[in-house]
Coordinates of N, CA and C in Angstrom, one line a residue:
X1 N -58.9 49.3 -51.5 CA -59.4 49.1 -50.2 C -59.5 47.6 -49.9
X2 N -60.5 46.9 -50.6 CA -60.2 45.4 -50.5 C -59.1 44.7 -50.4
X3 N -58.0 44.9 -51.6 CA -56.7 44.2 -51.6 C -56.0 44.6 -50.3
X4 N -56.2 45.7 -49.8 CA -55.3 46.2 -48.5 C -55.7 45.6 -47.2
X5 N -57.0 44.5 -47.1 CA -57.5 43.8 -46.3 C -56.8 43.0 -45.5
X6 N -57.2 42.5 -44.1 CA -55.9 41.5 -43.5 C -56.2 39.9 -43.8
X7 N -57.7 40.0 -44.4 CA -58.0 39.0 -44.7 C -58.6 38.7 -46.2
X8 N -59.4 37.3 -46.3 CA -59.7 36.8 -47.9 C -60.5 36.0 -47.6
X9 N -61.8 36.0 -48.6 CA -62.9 35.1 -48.5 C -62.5 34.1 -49.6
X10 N -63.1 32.4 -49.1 CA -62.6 31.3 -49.5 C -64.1 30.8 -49.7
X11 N -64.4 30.6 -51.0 CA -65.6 29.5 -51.3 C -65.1 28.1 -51.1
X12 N -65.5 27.2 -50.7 CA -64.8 25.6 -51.1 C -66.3 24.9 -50.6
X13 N -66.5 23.8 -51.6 CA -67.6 22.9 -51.6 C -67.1 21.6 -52.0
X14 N -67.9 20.3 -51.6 CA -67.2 19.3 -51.8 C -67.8 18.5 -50.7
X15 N -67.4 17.1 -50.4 CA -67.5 15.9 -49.5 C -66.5 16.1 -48.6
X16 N -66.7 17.6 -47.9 CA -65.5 18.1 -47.0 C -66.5 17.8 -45.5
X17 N -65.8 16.9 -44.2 CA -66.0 17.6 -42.9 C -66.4 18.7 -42.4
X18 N -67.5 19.3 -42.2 CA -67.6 20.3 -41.0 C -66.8 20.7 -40.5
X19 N -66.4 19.2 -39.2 CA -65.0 19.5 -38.0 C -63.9 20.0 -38.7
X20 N -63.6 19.4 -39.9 CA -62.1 20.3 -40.5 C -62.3 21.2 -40.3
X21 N -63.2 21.8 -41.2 CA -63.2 23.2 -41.3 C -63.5 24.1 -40.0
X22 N -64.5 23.5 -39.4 CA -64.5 24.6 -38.4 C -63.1 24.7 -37.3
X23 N -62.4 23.7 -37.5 CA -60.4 23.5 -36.4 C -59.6 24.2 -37.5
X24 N -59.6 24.7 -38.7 CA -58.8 25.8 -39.7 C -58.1 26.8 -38.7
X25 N -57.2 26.7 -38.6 CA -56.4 28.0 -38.1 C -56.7 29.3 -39.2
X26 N -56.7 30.4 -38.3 CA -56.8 31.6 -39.6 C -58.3 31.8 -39.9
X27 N -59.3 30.8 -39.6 CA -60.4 30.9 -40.1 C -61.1 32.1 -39.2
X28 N -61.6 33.3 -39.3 CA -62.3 34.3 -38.7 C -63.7 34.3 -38.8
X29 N -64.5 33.4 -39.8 CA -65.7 33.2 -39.8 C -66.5 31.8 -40.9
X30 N -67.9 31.3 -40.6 CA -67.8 30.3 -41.3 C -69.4 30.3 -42.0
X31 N -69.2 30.2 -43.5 CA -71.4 30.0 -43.4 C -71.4 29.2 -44.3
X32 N -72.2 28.5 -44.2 CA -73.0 27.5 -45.1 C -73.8 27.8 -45.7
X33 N -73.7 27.6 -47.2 CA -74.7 28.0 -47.5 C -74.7 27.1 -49.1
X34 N -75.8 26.4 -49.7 CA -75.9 25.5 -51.1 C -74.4 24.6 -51.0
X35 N -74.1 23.8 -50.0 CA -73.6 22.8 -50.3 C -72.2 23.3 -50.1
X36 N -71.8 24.7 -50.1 CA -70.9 25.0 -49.6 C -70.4 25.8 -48.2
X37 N -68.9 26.0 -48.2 CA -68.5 26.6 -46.7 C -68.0 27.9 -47.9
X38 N -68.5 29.2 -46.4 CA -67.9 30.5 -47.4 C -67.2 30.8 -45.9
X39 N -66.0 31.1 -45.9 CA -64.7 31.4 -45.1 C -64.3 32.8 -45.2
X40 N -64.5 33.2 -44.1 CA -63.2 34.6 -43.8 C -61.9 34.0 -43.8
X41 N -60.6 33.6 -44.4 CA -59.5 33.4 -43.5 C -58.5 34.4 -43.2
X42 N -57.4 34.7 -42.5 CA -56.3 35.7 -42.5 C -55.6 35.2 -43.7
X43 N -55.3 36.6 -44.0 CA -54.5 36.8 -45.3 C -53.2 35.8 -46.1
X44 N -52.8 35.5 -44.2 CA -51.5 35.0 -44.8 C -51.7 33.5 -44.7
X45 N -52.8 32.7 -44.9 CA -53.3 31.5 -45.1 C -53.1 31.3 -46.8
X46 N -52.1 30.3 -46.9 CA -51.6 30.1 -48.0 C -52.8 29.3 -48.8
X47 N -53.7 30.1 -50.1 CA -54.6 29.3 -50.3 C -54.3 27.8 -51.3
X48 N -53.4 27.6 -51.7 CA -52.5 26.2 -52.0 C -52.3 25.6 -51.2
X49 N -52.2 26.0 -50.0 CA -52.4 25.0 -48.6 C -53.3 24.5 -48.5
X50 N -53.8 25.4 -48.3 CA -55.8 25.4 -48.1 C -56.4 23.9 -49.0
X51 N -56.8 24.3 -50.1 CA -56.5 23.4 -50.9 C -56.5 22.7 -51.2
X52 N -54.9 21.9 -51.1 CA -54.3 20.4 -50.4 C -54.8 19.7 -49.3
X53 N -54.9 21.0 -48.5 CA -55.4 20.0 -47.0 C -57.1 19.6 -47.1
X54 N -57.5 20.2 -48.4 CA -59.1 20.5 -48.2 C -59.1 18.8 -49.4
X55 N -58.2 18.7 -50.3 CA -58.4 17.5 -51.2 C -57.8 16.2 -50.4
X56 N -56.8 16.5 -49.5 CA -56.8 15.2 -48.1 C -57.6 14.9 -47.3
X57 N -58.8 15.6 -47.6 CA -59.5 15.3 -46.6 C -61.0 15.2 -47.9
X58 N -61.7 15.1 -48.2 CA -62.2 14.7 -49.2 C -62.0 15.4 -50.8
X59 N -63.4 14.9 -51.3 CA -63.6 15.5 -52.7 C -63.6 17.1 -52.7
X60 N -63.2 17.9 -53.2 CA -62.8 18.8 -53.7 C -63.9 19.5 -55.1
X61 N -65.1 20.2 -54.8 CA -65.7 20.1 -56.4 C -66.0 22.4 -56.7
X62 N -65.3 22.9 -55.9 CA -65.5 24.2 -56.1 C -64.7 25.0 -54.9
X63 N -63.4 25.6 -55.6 CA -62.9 26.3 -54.8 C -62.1 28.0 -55.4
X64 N -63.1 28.8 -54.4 CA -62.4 29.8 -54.7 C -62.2 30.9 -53.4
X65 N -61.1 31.8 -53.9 CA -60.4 32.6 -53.2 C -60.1 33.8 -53.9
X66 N -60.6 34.9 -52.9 CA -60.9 36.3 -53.2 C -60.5 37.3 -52.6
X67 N -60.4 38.8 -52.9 CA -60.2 39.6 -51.3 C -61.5 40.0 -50.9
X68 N -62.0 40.3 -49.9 CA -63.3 40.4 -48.8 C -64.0 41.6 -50.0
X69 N -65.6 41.5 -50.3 CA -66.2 42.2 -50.9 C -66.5 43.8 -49.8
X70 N -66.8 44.6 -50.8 CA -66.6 46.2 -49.5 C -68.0 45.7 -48.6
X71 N -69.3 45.0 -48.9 CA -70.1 44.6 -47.6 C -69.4 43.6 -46.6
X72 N -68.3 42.9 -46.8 CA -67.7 42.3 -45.8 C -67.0 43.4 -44.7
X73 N -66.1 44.2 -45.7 CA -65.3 45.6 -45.2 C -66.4 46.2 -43.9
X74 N -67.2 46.5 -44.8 CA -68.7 47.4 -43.6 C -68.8 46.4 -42.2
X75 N -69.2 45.3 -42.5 CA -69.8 44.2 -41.4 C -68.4 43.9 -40.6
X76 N -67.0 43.9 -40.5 CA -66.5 43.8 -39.8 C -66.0 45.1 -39.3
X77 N -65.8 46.6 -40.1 CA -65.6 47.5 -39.4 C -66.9 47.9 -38.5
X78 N -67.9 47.5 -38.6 CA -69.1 47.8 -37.2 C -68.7 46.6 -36.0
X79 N -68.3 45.7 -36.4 CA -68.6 44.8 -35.0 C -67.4 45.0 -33.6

């Protein structure tokens, strides 16, 4: 059920911009939370893109990429 998702949650923390992140194409949602951004993006957001563009733009110290946990599944099939 998860893998068959349209989307993927992205941890990334670091000496990263806000404004980047929040101008992310693909991006469906955003939260802050201990120094990091936790990201919804669409699926087909190449996370080696991601990434790159996230180490061009600063430090880089935690990044990861997942498919949406089943409480993500629940909270977007209600809204």
């Amino acid at each position: 059920l998860t893998e068959a998702s349209p989307w993927r949650r992205v941890e990334i923390g670091g000496d990263l911009p806000e404004e980047w992140i929040t101008s992310l194409p693909g991006v469906r949602a955003i939260t802050r939370r201990r120094g990091r951004f936790d990201l919804l993006i669409d699926r087909g957001l190449a996370p080696d893109d991601l990434l790159t563009e996230a180490q061009a733009r600063g430090r880089v110290r935690h990044f990861a990429y997942r498919p949406p946990s089943l409480e993500d599944l629940f909270r977007e099939s209600v809204r």
